[in-house]
C-alpha positions as MATLAB code, in Angstrom:
seq = 'MARNNVVKLARATPPSPTVMDTVNGGKGSIQLGDSMTCYAQWPKPTAIIADGPYGLAKFPGEPHTADGLDEWYAPHVAEWSKAAMPETTLWFWCSELGWAEVHRVLKMHGWKYKAAHIWNKGIGHIAGNVNGDTIRGFPVVTEICVQYVRDWKLATETGDLLPLKQWLRHEWQRSGLPLYRTNEACGVKNAATRKYFTQCHLWYFPPADKMELLAAYATKNGAPTDRPYFSLDGKAPLDAEQWSRMRAKWSHAHGITNVWDEPAVRGDERLRAQGLKSVHINQKPLRLMERIINASTEAGDVIWEPFGGLCSATVGAMRTGRQGYAAEVLPDFYTAAVRRLKEEAGNIGIRKSNKRNTA';
ca = [
     -29.303    0.394    6.447;
     -27.961   -0.563    9.835;
     -29.656    0.590   13.020;
     -27.966    2.344   15.898;
     -29.056   -0.295   18.433;
     -27.120   -3.106   16.740;
     -23.981   -2.105   18.619;
     -25.664   -3.397   21.763;
     -26.234   -6.848   20.303;
     -23.939   -9.759   21.083;
     -21.717  -10.325   18.082;
     -22.161  -14.052   17.809;
     -21.225  -15.927   14.667;
     -24.021  -15.276   12.145;
     -25.937  -18.115   10.520;
     -24.767  -19.440    7.182;
     -25.362  -16.996    4.338;
     -28.031  -17.337    1.696;
     -26.200  -17.446   -1.635;
     -27.539  -16.894   -5.151;
     -25.304  -17.542   -8.173;
     -26.257  -16.038  -11.515;
     -25.691  -17.229  -15.068;
     -23.647  -14.106  -15.899;
     -20.999  -15.011  -13.310;
     -22.411  -12.816  -10.575;
     -23.253  -13.785   -7.023;
     -25.343  -12.443   -4.179;
     -24.607  -13.545   -0.622;
     -26.494  -12.204    2.397;
     -26.258  -13.027    6.092;
     -28.680  -12.211    8.891;
     -26.599  -10.481   11.529;
     -24.129   -7.741   12.302;
     -21.625   -7.221    9.509;
     -18.882   -6.943   12.154;
     -19.158  -10.722   12.508;
     -18.998  -11.244    8.737;
     -16.006   -9.240    7.557;
     -13.445  -11.893    8.465;
     -15.359  -14.473    6.381;
     -15.750  -12.332    3.259;
     -13.101  -12.199    0.493;
     -11.225   -8.920    0.080;
     -13.345   -6.225   -1.594;
     -12.618   -4.166   -4.671;
     -15.483   -1.887   -3.634;
     -17.291   -1.248   -0.355;
     -20.715    0.359   -0.669;
     -21.712    1.578    2.787;
     -25.271    2.820    3.268;
     -25.566    2.787    7.053;
     -27.274    5.077    9.576;
     -27.643    8.765    8.713;
     -28.664   10.113   12.108;
     -32.056   11.153   10.744;
     -34.304    8.986   12.959;
     -35.996    7.467    9.925;
     -35.554    3.858   11.041;
     -36.132    2.032   14.335;
     -33.244    2.657   16.696;
     -31.517    5.206   14.474;
     -30.388    8.306   16.423;
     -32.218   11.581   15.954;
     -29.027   13.473   15.090;
     -25.676   12.827   13.471;
     -23.907   13.251   16.813;
     -22.043   10.069   17.656;
     -22.034    8.631   14.139;
     -18.239    8.831   14.146;
     -18.078    6.504   17.155;
     -20.739    4.227   15.673;
     -18.889    3.792   12.389;
     -15.367    3.592   13.870;
     -15.217   -0.217   14.368;
     -16.617   -0.796   10.874;
     -14.106    1.595    9.304;
     -11.300   -0.237   11.107;
     -12.431   -3.553    9.592;
     -12.827   -2.057    6.116;
      -9.286   -0.734    6.371;
      -7.882   -4.132    7.341;
      -9.502   -5.819    4.342;
      -8.923   -3.070    1.775;
      -6.455   -3.441   -1.082;
      -4.697   -0.643   -3.003;
      -7.384   -0.973   -5.691;
     -10.317   -0.737   -3.237;
     -12.851    2.099   -3.479;
     -15.233    3.039   -0.667;
     -18.585    4.591   -1.553;
     -20.026    6.167    1.591;
     -23.714    7.100    1.424;
     -24.995    9.517    4.064;
     -26.479   12.911    4.786;
     -24.168   15.909    4.511;
     -23.921   16.304    8.281;
     -23.582   12.581    8.912;
     -20.679   12.338    6.479;
     -19.034   15.386    8.068;
     -19.053   13.568   11.413;
     -17.519   10.386    9.975;
     -14.930   11.884    7.590;
     -12.226   12.300   10.219;
     -12.534    8.621   11.188;
     -12.111    7.563    7.570;
      -9.105    9.853    7.162;
      -7.519    8.541   10.358;
      -7.736    4.982    8.989;
      -5.971    5.819    5.730;
      -8.908    6.588    3.441;
      -8.258    9.391    0.956;
     -11.146   11.622   -0.105;
     -11.752   11.728   -3.866;
     -15.133   13.370   -4.440;
     -18.598   13.961   -3.018;
     -21.424   12.988   -5.369;
     -24.818   14.620   -4.936;
     -27.934   12.549   -5.485;
     -30.536   15.122   -6.534;
     -34.016   13.603   -6.253;
     -35.607   16.668   -7.835;
     -38.493   18.941   -6.950;
     -40.956   16.070   -7.256;
     -39.522   14.588   -4.077;
     -41.087   17.336   -1.937;
     -44.004   18.449   -4.125;
     -47.031   19.161   -1.936;
     -45.145   18.377    1.271;
     -43.610   21.736    2.193;
     -45.117   24.288    4.583;
     -43.422   27.558    3.708;
     -44.537   29.174    6.966;
     -42.790   26.647    9.210;
     -39.873   25.111    7.304;
     -37.523   28.109    7.830;
     -35.130   26.920    5.127;
     -34.955   25.411    1.667;
     -36.377   21.877    1.282;
     -33.720   19.159    1.173;
     -33.922   16.851   -1.847;
     -30.384   15.489   -1.849;
     -28.154   12.844   -0.319;
     -24.441   12.351   -0.846;
     -22.306    9.420   -1.899;
     -18.667   10.148   -1.066;
     -15.865    8.344   -2.872;
     -12.717    7.314   -0.980;
      -9.631    5.391   -2.053;
      -6.742    4.023   -0.021;
      -3.779    6.229    0.819;
      -1.448    3.271    0.268;
       2.106    3.156    1.584;
       5.097    0.964    0.757;
       8.086   -0.001    2.887;
      11.640    1.174    2.299;
      14.733   -0.915    2.986;
      14.738    0.439    6.563;
      11.085   -0.444    7.145;
       9.743    3.103    6.901;
       6.331    3.354    5.234;
       6.050    6.013    2.539;
       3.166    7.105    0.278;
       3.697    6.023   -3.328;
       4.824    9.476   -4.446;
       7.622    9.650   -1.861;
       8.458    5.951   -2.192;
       9.140    6.281   -5.921;
      11.560    9.163   -5.360;
      13.238    7.263   -2.510;
      13.780    4.160   -4.649;
      15.398    6.155   -7.459;
      17.633    8.023   -5.023;
      18.672    4.659   -3.601;
      20.097    3.781   -7.017;
      22.491    6.731   -6.834;
      21.446    7.932  -10.293;
      20.602   11.600  -10.967;
      16.899   12.351  -11.239;
      17.024   13.567  -14.850;
      17.957   10.069  -16.008;
      14.430    8.872  -15.163;
      13.437   10.509  -18.463;
      16.048    8.486  -20.324;
      14.865    5.332  -18.577;
      11.275    5.947  -19.672;
      12.155    7.102  -23.184;
      10.499   10.503  -22.706;
      11.654   14.113  -22.920;
      10.706   15.234  -19.411;
       7.505   13.454  -18.394;
       9.227   11.292  -15.777;
      10.744   14.155  -13.781;
       7.729   16.397  -14.385;
       5.024   13.844  -13.545;
       6.205   10.566  -12.043;
       8.892   11.854   -9.676;
       7.683   15.314   -8.735;
       6.693   15.730   -5.086;
       4.047   18.396   -5.641;
       0.332   18.210   -6.444;
       1.148   17.532  -10.116;
       2.365   14.014   -9.331;
       1.015   11.372  -11.689;
       0.790    7.618  -11.122;
       3.369    6.024  -13.502;
       1.948    3.557  -16.053;
       2.976   -0.060  -15.539;
       5.145   -0.201  -18.670;
       7.111    2.856  -17.533;
       7.639    1.310  -14.108;
       9.160   -1.787  -15.687;
      11.530    0.424  -17.680;
      12.527    2.357  -14.560;
      13.203   -0.805  -12.583;
      15.270   -2.335  -15.390;
      17.264    0.865  -15.897;
      18.022    1.261  -12.185;
      19.063   -2.387  -11.966;
      21.436   -2.054  -14.930;
      22.915    1.354  -14.169;
      22.350    1.936  -10.462;
      24.307    0.931   -7.399;
      24.484   -2.842   -6.773;
      21.824   -3.994   -4.310;
      20.355   -7.194   -2.896;
      16.934   -5.538   -2.758;
      15.422   -5.220   -6.265;
      14.704   -1.634   -7.240;
      11.021   -0.708   -7.013;
      10.176   -4.126   -5.543;
       6.749   -3.999   -3.920;
       7.657   -6.545   -1.240;
      11.400   -5.968   -1.063;
      12.113   -9.426   -2.469;
      10.700  -10.009   -5.944;
      11.451   -7.783   -8.959;
       8.715   -5.361   -9.966;
       5.858   -6.911  -11.931;
       3.851   -4.664  -14.263;
       0.529   -6.302  -13.442;
       1.147   -5.934   -9.708;
       2.012   -2.276  -10.137;
      -1.162   -1.597  -12.136;
      -3.138   -2.773   -9.101;
      -1.508   -0.280   -6.743;
      -4.303    2.253   -7.154;
      -8.084    2.158   -7.166;
      -9.762    0.857  -10.306;
     -11.568    3.365  -12.474;
     -13.537    2.962  -15.692;
     -14.548    6.384  -16.941;
     -17.919    7.146  -18.528;
     -18.212   10.456  -20.376;
     -21.168   12.715  -19.685;
     -21.504   11.846  -15.983;
     -20.632   14.431  -13.330;
     -20.736   14.415   -9.534;
     -24.362   15.616   -9.573;
     -26.740   12.724  -10.147;
     -30.234   13.782  -11.186;
     -32.325   10.740  -10.369;
     -35.812   10.650   -8.806;
     -36.450    8.632   -5.680;
     -37.244    4.996   -6.408;
     -40.829    4.382   -7.462;
     -42.780    2.139   -9.813;
     -41.863   -1.525  -10.268;
     -38.414   -1.051   -8.730;
     -39.900    0.065   -5.400;
     -40.355   -2.836   -2.992;
     -43.716   -2.680   -1.262;
     -45.384   -4.613    1.525;
     -49.058   -5.154    2.252;
     -50.481   -2.040    3.859;
     -47.280   -0.038    3.310;
     -46.209    2.358    0.602;
     -42.739    0.869    0.728;
     -40.707   -1.735    2.599;
     -37.732    0.607    3.013;
     -38.136    4.370    3.168;
     -34.728    5.085    1.625;
     -34.299    2.484   -1.109;
     -31.445    3.450   -3.443;
     -31.902    3.498   -7.246;
     -30.299    0.547   -9.014;
     -29.194    2.906  -11.760;
     -26.922    4.741   -9.309;
     -25.671    1.531   -7.719;
     -24.732    0.086  -11.107;
     -23.060    3.377  -12.011;
     -20.604    3.294   -9.101;
     -20.068   -0.464   -9.462;
     -19.195   -0.186  -13.154;
     -16.913    2.779  -12.471;
     -14.823    1.187   -9.719;
     -14.859   -2.577  -10.328;
     -14.607   -5.198  -13.053;
     -16.542   -8.403  -13.705;
     -15.767  -10.996  -11.045;
     -14.694   -8.449   -8.417;
     -15.967   -8.584   -4.836;
     -18.309   -5.905   -3.496;
     -19.184   -5.499    0.175;
     -22.535   -4.122    1.329;
     -22.119   -4.020    5.141;
     -25.550   -2.514    5.867;
     -27.738   -4.484    3.520;
     -31.228   -3.107    3.920;
     -32.849   -4.264    0.686;
     -29.398   -5.004   -0.797;
     -29.555   -2.695   -3.797;
     -25.746   -2.780   -4.110;
     -25.776   -6.580   -4.109;
     -28.497   -6.598   -6.774;
     -26.282   -4.275   -8.816;
     -23.353   -6.633   -8.271;
     -25.359   -9.606   -9.521;
     -26.563   -7.727  -12.596;
     -23.039   -6.711  -13.570;
     -21.346  -10.057  -12.945;
     -19.730   -9.097   -9.636;
     -19.662  -10.963   -6.317;
     -21.874   -9.216   -3.757;
     -21.584   -9.847   -0.004;
     -24.141   -8.277    2.325;
     -25.319   -8.419    5.932;
     -28.535   -7.146    7.509;
     -29.467   -7.120   11.202;
     -33.239   -6.629   10.937;
     -35.110   -9.867   10.132;
     -37.859   -8.130    8.123;
     -35.382   -6.415    5.835;
     -33.314   -9.590    5.590;
     -36.363  -11.601    4.499;
     -37.311   -8.976    1.910;
     -33.722   -8.832    0.629;
     -33.455  -12.617    0.259;
     -36.679  -12.648   -1.728;
     -35.405   -9.815   -3.896;
     -32.033  -11.452   -4.588;
     -33.631  -14.781   -5.489;
     -36.013  -13.043   -7.871;
     -33.128  -11.086   -9.395;
     -31.096  -14.263   -9.953;
     -34.035  -15.741  -11.853;
     -34.577  -12.586  -13.891;
     -30.915  -12.467  -14.909;
     -31.246  -16.014  -16.222;
     -34.392  -15.126  -18.149;
     -32.815  -12.007  -19.680;
     -29.722  -13.939  -20.737;
     -31.856  -16.702  -22.259;
     -34.008  -14.202  -24.162;
     -30.924  -12.405  -25.444;
     -29.456  -15.696  -26.660;
     -32.702  -16.675  -28.390;
     -32.979  -13.359  -30.237;
     -29.332  -13.232  -31.304;
];
């Protein structure tokens, strides 16, 4: 996690990253320094996993309250927005109050709220540590991980930027064809007018094959134009693969809800230092990191971890064959993370070798 005092540091170019490649096609890259100096060097992300300051005063330099977190995060959010693609998902870890302070900044920069996921650590997290006479409230055993996607917009022939829902309707109207003929174009009874071209909350993202049919139909039957119908850049005809990448990736897993019952990290997964119970007080479970990575990315995709800490997201990226890019400002955490990533790279090789030998 990043610390509040890093904003006072000079943002010089960070040293070269430490990079670990894995035999499953994954990669872990970590730099010592402020992630604000790294964003321009990193490839565009399919997922951003942000686990920065919470405003809980649990780390050196972190503020005692969530007040001001919106200003702290603002420059980072601006950089995430510049690098984001239509298929990018942001996973924002924080406390409830901390997220509430930052939400408006995310919304202002074009991030669309999808869902808040509750990490429930369970009653064991506070067992024996609650004084009922002084707490004056219920013990808190949760954190949240909020999912955002891009509210992407496309340009019209006049240069106006419209959300996809309005842009689709605009492009069909430009053809001069009546709206009901979208059903004929797609070979459906009424799904096109009812789902793909409605302007209400029932709007549905058109599948790529239907978009190709719509573009071809408008080209054949619509008004002559020098600008291809439904062209994403105003020049080239619509491509099905390009259209399929105009929304955030999602790979659904049945049986998982937005409440994640998972105890705080302990046992072999918990990183410890001599004389300390743990290196990092708020280490995230790899099971949860791999869950959000598998849901929103594919093998080979790039994942950003701007506030590295112990780089649990980057470990998850390496394990699942993704490309993880992280930064950490505190030397002690950076050193521990490098050691962890190197060990993980070796373990991935061992597991793959053992699997091959037992096949």
